Amino acid sequence: MNLKKFIGYRLIYSIFVLLGLSILIFTIARVVPGDPVRLALGARASQEVVESVRAQMYLDQPIVLQYLYWVRDIFQGNFGISLFTRRNVLIDIQQFLPATMELALVSGVIMAVFGILLGTLAAQKKNSLMDNLVRLVAYVGVVTPSFVLAIFFVLIFGYVFNIMPTAGRLSSYIQAPPWITGMITVDSLLTGNFAAFFNALRHLLLPAISLAMAGLSQQARITRSTMSDNLQKDYIQAHRTYGIPRRRIMSKYLLKPSLIPTVSILGLDFAALLANAFLVELIFNWPGFSRYGINAILRKDLNAIIAVVMVMGIIFVTVNIIVDIVVAYLDPRIRMGRERS
Amino acid sequence: MTEPLLEINELKVNYQVFGGDLKVLNGLNLEIYPGEKIGLVGETGCGKTTTMKSILGILHPAARIKGGEILYRGRDLLKLKEKEMNDLRRQHMSAIFQNPTAALNPVFTIGQQLEDAIRYSFSREERLPKKEIKARAVEVLNDVALPDPERLLKNYPVQLSGGMKQRICIALALVTASDLLVADEPGTNLDVTIQDQILRLLINLVEERKTATIYITHTLGVVRQFMDRVFVMYAGNTVEVAPTKTLFDNPVHPYTKGLLQAVPKLTGVEFSQGIPGRVPEYQRPPAGCRFHPRCPDSTAFCQQEKPGFVEVEPGHQVACFTGGDS
Ligand SMILES: Nc1ncnc2c1ncn2[C@@H]1O[C@H](COP(=O)(O)OP(=O)(O)O)[C@@H](O)[C@H]1O
Ligand SMILES: [Mg+2]
């Protein structure tokens, strides 16, 4: 019905969220002690040079003015220069982001698809073998941090059995596809380079699964419990009295209302996944964005920090808008703007 | 005399809960003949909904059938496979649930739910084309006197009033209930005038279709006007059955007498004046006649033995040792 209005409202809301985030991170980055310019230029740089770089970055101005300059520059597409790579941070982001996006997207898909699938299977029959198995896996998944899983995978599949690649995005003997989106799987498909595609996919698998497990487990648990609750609802019993076959009730009339809580928390799970990506990227030697971000923080690389956080923020907001749209599609009560009954 | 359409004999149903079994249905007896309309009356908590769900084979997984049989045209429903039971629900029997809001799937349109029910009410070979299903859906919404059916089909339950939802539930049930309909307190949550309209509508429809109907209610007054016979139920047993007029003129069971004296409260939730006390707790229900703790006429014998139905006059049976002597 009012889906357009709904999306419009969410977009405006998101702009405010991002604005708030930018002010917050801008302030935090600047009030943390330590002189970023001195840190970047080293102890030997002369005071004049340091001062001139500071002036160049408006660091000698009051913080409110600094922020306004920053906003002005952004509207000209200038996110500032990284103090370390000495490049426009936008270029750095373009270089590092695709690897992380590829990992996060594959991981997110694994999380949602298998989480919902396992939860649905478990809910079919309470306390069945399948149910107990899923609950066990989900329990282990929730309590095991992704980096522990990652190390475990590297040991098992890399060292003990040596059947899966555990470092980098592509084997050195494979010819890399040309840079189009920066996501190797996508670029290799676009250029019909299937050898590279499957090789990249194999590289993706272990890091993506270690990242996905926590969210996957939570999705499975929530799907399972919502489904077995809803299974007892009058409307499901009513569908049975109309003589609708059980399979159809399960896959249609039970699944759709049961997906609402699961999908609602997908956004949060995806955010957690992005946050966990740093350690996993480190373990799998994945040349991604998270490592760039952490390095920026350690070096107090102001423009890079802010750009990284803002990009994360935009991804997060976008994912949440998509989640909201899917939830609104699933639940007419939200679309109609009424209270849930 | 014709054979009963449905005959429940000594049905026992427990619910397994933490800390023991709730022994709810305790040897329930009931029968209904083709095209007949019977009332099933009893206080809240006496097992009416459990009876409805037993008939339709949709009991909660915690429920355990501990004995008895439910014969439908001579076949024991309790022995049927899920597929065979579903075939009966597809065409021959259906139910109306107590709360129309809970009984409609909130995330599908009325059209999606109704058209699917119509679609599956035919066997695979006879299934109707989409267009005819839609036409049939419009037709049944007309039957339950809903305006603008075309638009209604596109609506979600949340967009409709309680009365409209109740009518839609009736439409849904009638589509798949050619022989038997169990109506579980339809309209209880609605205001009295709408409740009355809906009752009249329902009665008209089932009479027109000659659908045998078990009308469940906790208000005796409702059944007086329209039902052929009335079963009075107490704590998991039917305790008295008689043609409606007989039951009102010559009630025999002390519980029935109590019900008749009771003034239904305006909230319509429980009778209280006629009979002091309340439905027993089912984990350790009273031995013998379950009504004895509340019964003005109970004797020591009532605490030991469970009374069975005894005919006091043709068509009038009572499960009470006093047998109408008091
Ligand atoms: N799923 C269930 N689990 C446990 N107890 C139940 C369940 N359903 C009903 N009961 C119990 O069975 C008794 C009868 O309930 P019900 O059949 O709904 O009565 P009525 O419809 O006459 O109000 C009540 O005491 C109720 O608490
Ligand atoms: Mg009930």
XYZ file of C-alpha atoms and ligand atoms in Angstrom:
695
model
C 0.000 0.000 0.000
C 1.998 2.835 1.417
C 5.326 1.231 0.754
C 6.739 4.276 -1.027
C 5.875 6.577 1.830
C 7.293 4.062 4.232
C 10.609 3.877 2.364
C 10.759 7.662 2.066
C 10.279 8.001 5.781
C 12.993 5.446 6.462
C 15.406 7.257 4.132
C 14.946 10.594 5.866
C 15.358 8.914 9.205
C 18.584 7.303 7.978
C 20.031 10.637 6.922
C 19.621 11.885 10.465
C 21.204 8.740 11.822
C 24.210 9.210 9.557
C 24.474 12.883 10.468
C 24.519 12.008 14.144
C 27.058 9.295 13.538
C 29.352 11.679 11.679
C 29.276 14.216 14.504
C 29.925 11.513 17.055
C 32.846 9.887 15.300
C 34.311 13.249 14.285
C 34.377 14.341 17.895
C 35.627 11.058 19.309
C 38.440 10.823 16.780
C 39.604 14.268 17.726
C 39.349 14.169 21.497
C 41.369 10.975 21.812
C 44.811 12.073 23.109
C 47.846 12.116 20.836
C 48.845 14.350 17.942
C 47.989 12.530 14.720
C 50.262 14.696 12.578
C 53.272 14.142 14.784
C 52.445 10.440 14.808
C 52.335 10.347 11.036
C 55.377 12.471 10.313
C 57.613 10.944 12.976
C 59.700 12.437 15.732
C 62.248 13.893 13.356
C 59.917 16.133 11.376
C 60.461 19.793 12.056
C 57.922 21.765 14.036
C 57.175 23.998 11.008
C 56.267 21.069 8.820
C 54.004 19.655 11.511
C 52.322 23.014 11.977
C 51.744 23.465 8.267
C 50.150 20.010 7.917
C 48.001 20.773 10.930
C 46.842 23.989 9.308
C 46.204 22.186 6.050
C 43.882 19.825 7.922
C 42.261 22.698 9.850
C 43.470 21.102 13.069
C 44.356 24.538 14.423
C 40.711 25.610 14.188
C 37.932 25.084 16.756
C 36.318 21.652 16.407
C 32.945 22.974 15.250
C 34.626 24.755 12.362
C 36.671 21.678 11.587
C 33.453 19.728 11.263
C 31.887 22.280 8.962
C 34.979 22.261 6.732
C 34.782 18.517 6.646
C 31.137 18.534 5.604
C 31.891 21.131 2.928
C 34.720 19.002 1.536
C 32.565 15.917 1.444
C 30.063 17.632 -0.788
C 32.936 18.188 -3.169
C 33.736 14.480 -3.038
C 36.828 15.044 -0.958
C 37.110 12.842 2.102
C 40.581 14.093 2.902
C 44.036 12.611 2.626
C 45.129 9.616 4.671
C 48.119 10.555 6.772
C 49.728 7.217 6.021
C 48.888 6.109 2.532
C 49.073 9.781 1.489
C 46.172 9.157 -0.826
C 42.603 10.374 -0.858
C 40.878 8.039 1.607
C 38.217 7.439 -1.017
C 40.793 5.662 -3.147
C 41.864 3.552 -0.181
C 38.267 2.616 0.458
C 37.737 1.675 -3.158
C 40.711 -0.599 -2.888
C 39.833 -2.358 0.362
C 36.066 -2.286 0.557
C 35.181 -4.779 -2.225
C 37.087 -7.626 -0.553
C 35.180 -7.077 2.673
C 31.859 -6.589 0.918
C 32.318 -9.819 -0.962
C 33.091 -11.667 2.235
C 30.268 -10.039 4.187
C 27.692 -10.608 1.454
C 28.507 -14.278 0.988
C 28.596 -14.679 4.734
C 25.280 -12.843 5.132
C 23.601 -15.054 2.540
C 24.922 -18.205 4.228
C 23.711 -16.868 7.558
C 20.172 -16.063 6.425
C 19.568 -19.041 4.149
C 20.965 -21.746 6.403
C 19.721 -20.134 9.600
C 16.148 -20.076 8.344
C 16.453 -23.503 6.742
C 17.808 -25.187 9.875
C 15.278 -23.427 12.091
C 12.442 -24.561 9.835
C 13.671 -28.146 9.798
C 13.984 -28.188 13.571
C 10.481 -26.800 14.028
C 8.852 -29.536 11.947
C 8.869 -31.893 14.871
C 9.751 -30.789 18.375
C 12.351 -32.931 20.149
C 13.014 -34.992 17.045
C 16.586 -35.955 16.175
C 16.749 -33.077 13.699
C 15.473 -30.638 16.287
C 18.045 -31.667 18.868
C 20.831 -31.628 16.313
C 19.976 -28.113 15.172
C 19.692 -26.918 18.750
C 23.106 -28.347 19.554
C 24.752 -26.783 16.500
C 23.028 -23.467 17.173
C 24.119 -23.512 20.779
C 27.736 -24.138 19.856
C 27.498 -21.488 17.141
C 26.191 -18.828 19.497
C 28.851 -19.354 22.154
C 31.856 -19.737 19.839
C 33.448 -16.457 18.742
C 34.041 -16.230 15.015
C 37.810 -15.901 15.362
C 38.015 -19.143 17.362
C 36.057 -20.849 14.637
C 38.346 -19.283 12.038
C 41.502 -20.577 13.734
C 39.883 -23.960 14.101
C 38.997 -24.058 10.393
C 42.514 -23.044 9.378
C 43.947 -25.835 11.521
C 41.548 -28.527 10.368
C 41.084 -27.735 6.698
C 44.407 -26.048 6.065
C 46.974 -27.941 8.098
C 45.526 -31.315 9.076
C 43.710 -32.169 5.862
C 44.992 -29.438 3.601
C 41.924 -29.462 1.379
C 40.930 -25.806 1.478
C 42.846 -22.600 0.883
C 43.198 -20.617 4.091
C 44.883 -17.409 2.968
C 44.091 -14.641 0.515
C 41.372 -14.307 -2.081
C 42.824 -16.156 -5.060
C 45.547 -18.731 -5.689
C 48.691 -17.282 -7.264
C 48.520 -19.632 -10.252
C 45.084 -18.338 -11.232
C 44.869 -15.362 -13.513
C 42.947 -12.652 -11.718
C 39.990 -11.111 -13.544
C 40.155 -7.428 -14.444
C 39.005 -5.021 -11.722
C 35.368 -4.151 -12.395
C 33.565 -4.210 -9.058
C 36.587 -5.382 -7.100
C 34.685 -8.472 -5.977
C 36.594 -11.310 -7.575
C 33.650 -13.684 -7.808
C 31.541 -11.069 -9.564
C 34.309 -9.832 -11.838
C 35.284 -13.351 -12.876
C 31.688 -14.197 -13.696
C 31.313 -10.983 -15.683
C 34.357 -11.883 -17.763
C 33.485 -15.572 -18.018
C 36.591 -16.625 -16.107
C 35.159 -19.652 -14.331
C 38.475 -20.966 -13.072
C 38.914 -17.745 -11.129
C 35.301 -17.818 -9.977
C 35.492 -21.253 -8.388
C 38.910 -20.580 -6.978
C 37.718 -17.343 -5.379
C 34.640 -19.108 -4.048
C 36.792 -21.750 -2.396
C 38.837 -19.010 -0.768
C 35.656 -17.357 0.444
C 34.077 -20.404 1.970
C 35.948 -20.851 5.241
C 36.126 -17.186 6.285
C 32.492 -16.701 5.268
C 31.321 -19.682 7.301
C 33.303 -18.681 10.378
C 31.795 -15.223 10.154
C 28.285 -16.524 9.515
C 28.039 -19.096 12.282
C 27.051 -16.826 15.169
C 24.283 -15.068 13.249
C 23.243 -18.304 11.582
C 22.795 -19.938 14.959
C 20.730 -17.080 16.256
C 18.582 -17.083 13.136
C 18.035 -20.816 13.453
C 17.032 -20.527 17.101
C 14.623 -17.674 16.510
C 13.085 -19.273 13.429
C 12.625 -22.525 15.320
C 10.981 -20.982 18.345
C 8.710 -18.634 16.373
C 7.632 -21.470 14.141
C 6.819 -23.865 16.916
C 4.913 -21.113 18.723
C 2.971 -20.201 15.610
C 2.268 -23.845 14.872
C -0.141 -23.795 17.826
C -1.888 -20.608 16.759
C -5.578 -20.838 15.976
C -5.067 -19.682 12.414
C -2.817 -22.629 11.643
C -5.376 -24.998 13.182
C -8.010 -23.189 11.129
C -6.071 -23.763 7.902
C -6.046 -27.430 8.864
C -9.818 -27.481 9.289
C -10.147 -26.154 5.727
C -8.316 -29.282 4.618
C -5.180 -27.532 3.349
C -2.410 -30.157 3.069
C 0.181 -30.085 5.826
C 3.100 -29.377 3.502
C 1.373 -26.329 2.113
C 0.517 -25.052 5.575
C 4.125 -25.419 6.673
C 5.752 -23.883 3.629
C 3.264 -21.070 3.117
C 0.907 -20.238 5.943
C 3.356 -20.958 8.743
C 6.577 -19.809 7.124
C 5.570 -16.277 6.195
C 4.395 -15.051 9.606
C 7.250 -16.903 11.278
C 9.913 -15.132 9.244
C 9.056 -11.707 10.635
C 11.124 -11.839 13.862
C 13.975 -13.605 12.080
C 14.226 -11.028 9.333
C 13.852 -8.188 11.833
C 17.109 -9.104 13.536
C 18.989 -9.831 10.312
C 20.185 -6.226 10.259
C 21.721 -6.526 13.700
C 23.284 -9.863 12.870
C 24.789 -8.344 9.746
C 26.269 -5.485 11.774
C 27.814 -7.961 14.194
C 29.190 -9.840 11.243
C 30.897 -6.724 9.884
C 32.365 -6.026 13.302
C 33.727 -9.555 13.588
C 35.230 -9.382 10.113
C 38.460 -7.785 11.324
C 39.821 -10.783 13.231
C 38.611 -13.212 10.615
C 40.248 -11.168 7.852
C 43.431 -11.194 9.877
C 43.389 -14.961 10.335
C 42.645 -15.683 6.683
C 45.004 -12.978 5.475
C 42.100 -11.323 3.698
C 43.090 -7.953 2.266
C 39.935 -6.239 3.438
C 38.527 -3.073 4.785
C 38.420 -4.044 8.447
C 42.180 -4.259 8.646
C 42.478 -0.894 6.977
C 40.037 0.501 9.535
C 41.832 -0.902 12.555
C 45.158 0.312 11.272
C 43.643 3.748 10.815
C 42.502 3.766 14.423
C 45.847 2.553 15.767
C 47.663 5.258 13.831
C 45.060 7.909 14.589
C 44.685 8.514 10.875
C 41.803 10.989 11.304
C 40.321 11.154 7.827
C 40.627 7.429 7.352
C 38.903 6.678 10.674
C 35.975 8.881 9.872
C 35.647 7.599 6.343
C 35.758 3.989 7.524
C 33.129 4.564 10.179
C 30.901 6.463 7.775
C 31.131 3.724 5.151
C 30.256 1.142 7.789
C 27.395 3.373 8.867
C 26.075 3.667 5.333
C 26.262 -0.093 4.847
C 24.488 -0.649 8.139
C 21.755 1.857 7.358
C 21.259 0.411 3.878
C 20.991 -3.127 5.197
C 18.470 -1.962 7.762
C 16.344 -0.221 5.169
C 16.307 -3.391 3.099
C 15.393 -5.389 6.205
C 12.583 -2.960 7.006
C 11.209 -3.231 3.499
C 11.250 -7.017 3.647
C 9.554 -6.976 7.049
C 6.927 -4.558 5.766
C 6.381 -6.858 2.805
C 5.950 -9.838 5.129
C 3.758 -8.102 7.670
C 0.760 -6.099 6.467
C 0.180 -4.924 10.036
C 3.347 -2.881 9.788
C 2.567 -1.706 6.281
C -0.864 -0.551 7.408
C 0.824 1.329 10.208
C -1.220 -0.296 12.940
C -0.267 -1.941 16.151
C 0.481 -5.621 15.934
C -2.401 -7.681 17.136
C -34.432 -44.234 12.858
C -31.438 -42.958 10.877
C -27.867 -43.589 11.900
C -26.042 -40.785 13.679
C -23.709 -38.717 11.507
C -21.236 -38.461 14.331
C -21.143 -40.430 17.524
C -18.695 -39.868 20.369
C -18.464 -42.728 22.855
C -16.650 -42.517 26.193
C -14.013 -40.122 24.857
C -11.135 -39.476 27.260
C -8.567 -36.782 26.557
C -5.714 -35.683 28.823
C -3.271 -32.835 28.478
C 0.273 -33.616 29.492
C 1.640 -30.681 31.396
C 4.534 -30.077 33.700
C 3.679 -31.820 36.945
C 1.175 -34.378 35.683
C -1.770 -34.970 33.412
C -4.856 -32.800 33.140
C -7.672 -35.305 32.821
C -10.024 -33.078 30.865
C -12.450 -35.165 28.810
C -13.644 -37.924 31.082
C -15.713 -40.328 29.020
C -17.713 -37.889 26.935
C -20.782 -39.085 25.021
C -22.502 -37.183 22.239
C -24.240 -37.924 18.980
C -25.613 -35.822 16.176
C -27.830 -36.859 13.280
C -27.561 -35.622 9.697
C -28.830 -32.077 9.364
C -29.442 -31.745 13.080
C -28.548 -28.699 15.142
C -27.416 -29.369 18.667
C -26.202 -27.061 21.387
C -23.234 -28.006 23.562
C -23.463 -25.911 26.686
C -21.177 -25.601 29.672
C -19.117 -23.230 31.724
C -15.792 -21.947 30.474
C -13.112 -24.561 31.077
C -15.383 -27.583 30.942
C -13.758 -28.932 27.773
C -15.912 -27.626 24.928
C -13.032 -26.489 22.742
C -11.186 -29.712 23.484
C -14.231 -31.605 22.209
C -14.280 -29.535 19.019
C -10.585 -30.155 18.414
C -10.953 -33.884 19.069
C -13.650 -34.155 16.427
C -11.581 -32.324 13.833
C -8.347 -34.078 14.718
C -6.500 -30.869 15.519
C -5.693 -31.400 19.188
C -2.663 -29.733 20.714
C 0.455 -31.968 20.714
C 0.266 -32.069 24.523
C -3.130 -33.755 24.285
C -3.350 -37.535 24.677
C -6.411 -39.520 23.712
C -6.858 -42.021 26.504
C -9.846 -43.922 25.255
C -13.157 -43.925 23.485
C -14.116 -43.525 19.858
C -15.441 -40.858 17.512
C -17.523 -42.540 14.847
C -18.223 -40.555 11.689
C -20.646 -42.442 9.465
C -19.487 -45.512 11.327
C -15.736 -44.907 10.828
C -13.604 -44.223 13.897
C -11.893 -40.887 13.276
C -9.312 -41.641 15.940
C -8.000 -44.499 13.806
C -7.743 -42.560 10.543
C -4.439 -41.571 8.997
C -3.680 -37.844 8.787
C -4.299 -37.923 5.028
C -7.733 -39.559 5.391
C -8.662 -37.152 8.160
C -7.610 -34.254 5.983
C -9.819 -35.512 3.175
C -12.773 -35.326 5.559
C -11.834 -31.801 6.636
C -11.396 -30.768 3.021
C -15.007 -31.426 2.139
C -17.156 -32.764 4.894
C -16.454 -31.132 8.207
C -15.107 -27.891 9.506
C -15.068 -25.611 12.519
C -15.531 -22.005 13.493
C -13.068 -20.894 16.135
C -13.853 -18.974 19.259
C -11.890 -15.847 18.353
C -12.127 -14.672 14.732
C -9.084 -12.428 15.038
C -6.898 -15.342 16.089
C -8.437 -17.663 13.524
C -7.408 -15.620 10.478
C -3.818 -15.664 9.310
C -2.637 -12.059 9.779
C -0.188 -11.976 6.883
C -2.370 -13.299 4.078
C -5.300 -11.536 2.445
C -8.839 -12.777 2.911
C -8.778 -13.750 -0.756
C -5.640 -15.832 -0.418
C -7.073 -17.725 2.544
C -10.586 -18.159 1.206
C -9.570 -19.065 -2.325
C -7.128 -21.656 -1.044
C -9.827 -23.216 1.118
C -12.117 -23.373 -1.914
C -9.376 -24.766 -4.108
C -8.622 -27.626 -1.736
C -12.279 -28.374 -1.043
C -12.297 -30.194 -4.363
C -10.420 -33.366 -5.069
C -7.396 -33.066 -7.317
C -9.309 -34.210 -10.391
C -12.195 -31.818 -9.915
C -10.188 -28.771 -8.978
C -11.628 -25.525 -10.339
C -9.820 -23.073 -12.574
C -8.601 -19.869 -10.859
C -11.370 -17.696 -12.229
C -14.124 -19.937 -10.966
C -12.491 -20.119 -7.554
C -12.539 -16.342 -7.379
C -16.185 -16.239 -8.438
C -17.016 -18.794 -5.796
C -15.176 -16.741 -3.166
C -17.239 -13.688 -4.055
C -20.343 -15.808 -3.856
C -19.651 -17.135 -0.346
C -18.840 -13.654 0.931
C -22.212 -12.591 -0.452
C -23.791 -15.522 1.366
C -22.544 -14.222 4.706
C -23.914 -10.785 3.834
C -20.627 -8.961 3.489
C -20.678 -5.864 1.304
C -18.219 -5.312 -1.537
C -16.699 -8.803 -1.615
C -14.314 -7.948 -4.443
C -12.546 -5.429 -2.263
C -12.692 -7.608 0.839
C -10.765 -10.321 -0.940
C -7.826 -7.945 -1.225
C -7.962 -6.894 2.426
C -5.865 -8.206 5.277
C -7.604 -9.239 8.508
C -6.139 -6.242 10.350
C -8.199 -3.946 8.108
C -11.516 -5.465 9.129
C -13.842 -5.189 12.114
C -14.503 -8.069 14.494
C -17.960 -8.681 13.041
C -16.609 -8.842 9.495
C -13.877 -11.235 10.537
C -16.465 -13.445 12.215
C -18.521 -13.549 9.022
C -15.428 -14.420 7.034
C -14.668 -17.281 9.423
C -18.189 -18.564 8.872
C -17.715 -18.334 5.115
C -14.416 -20.189 5.356
C -15.919 -22.944 7.473
C -19.006 -23.399 5.317
C -16.922 -23.869 2.195
C -15.435 -27.049 3.609
C -18.273 -28.297 5.812
C -20.882 -29.980 3.692
C -21.946 -32.418 6.437
C -20.818 -31.200 9.820
C -19.934 -27.865 11.329
C -18.645 -27.320 14.841
C -19.125 -23.701 15.827
C -17.113 -22.843 18.937
C -18.801 -19.862 20.603
C -18.824 -17.691 17.484
C -19.220 -14.035 18.275
C -18.518 -14.315 21.987
C -16.092 -11.420 21.771
C -18.476 -9.231 19.821
C -21.187 -6.983 21.127
C -24.558 -8.544 21.751
C -26.503 -7.206 18.767
C -23.823 -8.254 16.288
C -23.578 -11.597 18.036
C -27.287 -12.067 17.548
C -27.171 -11.113 13.861
C -24.345 -13.522 13.283
C -26.118 -16.345 15.075
C -29.223 -15.871 12.908
C -27.118 -15.737 9.772
C -25.303 -18.911 10.722
C -28.516 -20.752 11.513
C -30.029 -19.719 8.175
C -26.991 -20.897 6.289
C -26.705 -24.289 7.947
C -30.444 -24.905 7.604
C -30.307 -24.023 3.933
C -27.402 -26.400 3.394
C -28.689 -29.066 5.784
C -25.345 -29.061 7.514
C -25.420 -30.763 10.892
C -24.194 -28.248 13.444
C -22.752 -28.500 16.914
C -23.166 -25.065 18.383
C -20.896 -24.570 21.379
C -21.762 -21.889 23.889
C -21.669 -21.091 27.564
C -25.008 -19.267 27.425
C -28.105 -21.436 27.577
C -30.308 -18.651 26.303
C -28.685 -18.723 22.912
C -29.564 -22.325 22.209
C -33.194 -22.127 23.262
C -34.432 -20.593 20.052
C -32.623 -22.482 17.332
C -31.331 -25.856 18.457
C -33.069 -29.195 18.056
C -31.402 -30.750 21.071
C -29.098 -29.577 23.811
C -26.183 -31.365 25.481
C -25.201 -29.971 28.838
C -21.556 -30.445 29.648
C -19.766 -30.344 32.956
C -16.045 -30.890 33.611
C -15.356 -33.142 30.656
C -18.650 -35.050 30.599
C -21.971 -34.553 28.948
C -24.369 -34.779 31.864
C -27.762 -34.257 30.291
C -29.262 -34.309 26.819
C -32.797 -33.606 25.716
C -34.784 -31.953 22.964
C -34.493 -28.244 23.613
C -38.023 -27.677 24.858
C -37.860 -30.666 27.196
C -34.582 -29.518 28.641
C -35.922 -26.080 29.462
C -39.255 -27.384 30.757
C -38.045 -30.365 32.675
C -34.371 -30.203 33.544
C -33.253 -33.144 35.638
C -29.540 -32.847 36.379
C -28.804 -30.523 39.311
C -26.163 -28.796 37.176
C -28.662 -28.094 34.398
C -31.111 -26.725 36.923
C -28.396 -24.510 38.290
C -27.530 -23.246 34.832
C -31.151 -22.401 34.137
C -31.442 -20.437 37.340
C -28.209 -18.614 36.739
C -28.349 -15.181 35.248
C -25.606 -14.788 32.700
C -23.467 -11.869 33.689
C -23.328 -8.941 31.300
C -19.712 -9.707 30.535
C -20.999 -13.079 29.423
C -18.021 -14.916 30.752
C -19.412 -17.118 33.486
C -22.512 -18.083 35.313
C -22.128 -17.752 38.928
C -25.340 -17.278 40.770
C -27.049 -20.593 40.160
C -24.231 -22.876 41.253
C -21.649 -21.957 43.834
C -18.054 -22.981 43.173
C -16.323 -23.503 39.873
C -15.135 -26.112 37.405
C -12.697 -28.441 39.186
C -9.010 -28.482 38.663
C -8.169 -31.286 36.223
C -4.975 -32.612 37.739
C -6.835 -34.217 40.617
C -10.506 -34.018 39.644
C -13.150 -35.191 42.128
C -13.686 -38.944 42.115
C -17.047 -40.382 41.128
C -19.367 -37.755 39.738
C -17.197 -34.723 39.051
C -20.069 -32.451 39.996
C -20.519 -33.825 43.502
C -18.547 -31.136 45.384
C -20.894 -28.498 43.997
C -24.049 -30.588 43.978
C -26.850 -29.773 46.398
C -28.189 -33.338 46.208
C -25.012 -35.383 46.357
C -24.807 -38.542 48.428
C -21.857 -40.622 49.602
C -22.391 -42.855 46.581
C -21.798 -39.948 44.163
C -18.231 -39.673 45.438
C -17.388 -43.227 44.454
C -19.115 -44.046 41.214
C -19.322 -42.147 37.950
C -22.933 -42.014 36.757
C -23.678 -43.071 33.181
C -26.467 -41.805 30.943
C -29.910 -43.086 31.952
C -33.012 -42.418 29.901
C -35.636 -40.617 31.973
C -38.080 -40.193 29.096
C -37.685 -40.821 25.347
C -34.760 -38.800 24.027
C -33.959 -37.362 27.439
C -30.882 -38.802 29.113
C -29.256 -37.808 32.361
C -26.014 -38.853 33.986
C -27.001 -38.525 37.617
C -27.773 -41.010 40.359
C -30.651 -38.914 41.662
C -32.306 -39.626 38.329
C -34.665 -36.716 38.743
C -36.154 -38.046 41.959
C -35.226 -35.078 44.065
N -3.059 -27.060 25.174
C -3.458 -27.242 26.439
N -2.561 -27.602 27.391
C -2.947 -27.786 28.652
N -4.200 -27.629 29.092
C -5.143 -27.288 28.216
C -4.817 -27.074 26.837
N -5.960 -26.722 26.197
C -6.950 -26.725 27.131
N -6.460 -27.068 28.333
C -7.232 -27.197 29.587
O -8.352 -27.999 29.361
C -9.485 -27.509 30.050
C -10.635 -27.347 29.093
O -10.332 -26.358 28.145
P -11.259 -26.042 26.896
O -11.493 -27.285 26.130
O -10.671 -24.902 26.178
O -12.606 -25.604 27.615
P -13.773 -24.629 27.122
O -13.669 -24.486 25.644
O -15.007 -25.316 27.562
O -13.591 -23.350 27.826
C -9.065 -26.203 30.709
O -8.797 -26.441 32.072
C -7.787 -25.847 30.000
O -6.909 -25.203 30.874
Mg -13.491 -22.768 24.556
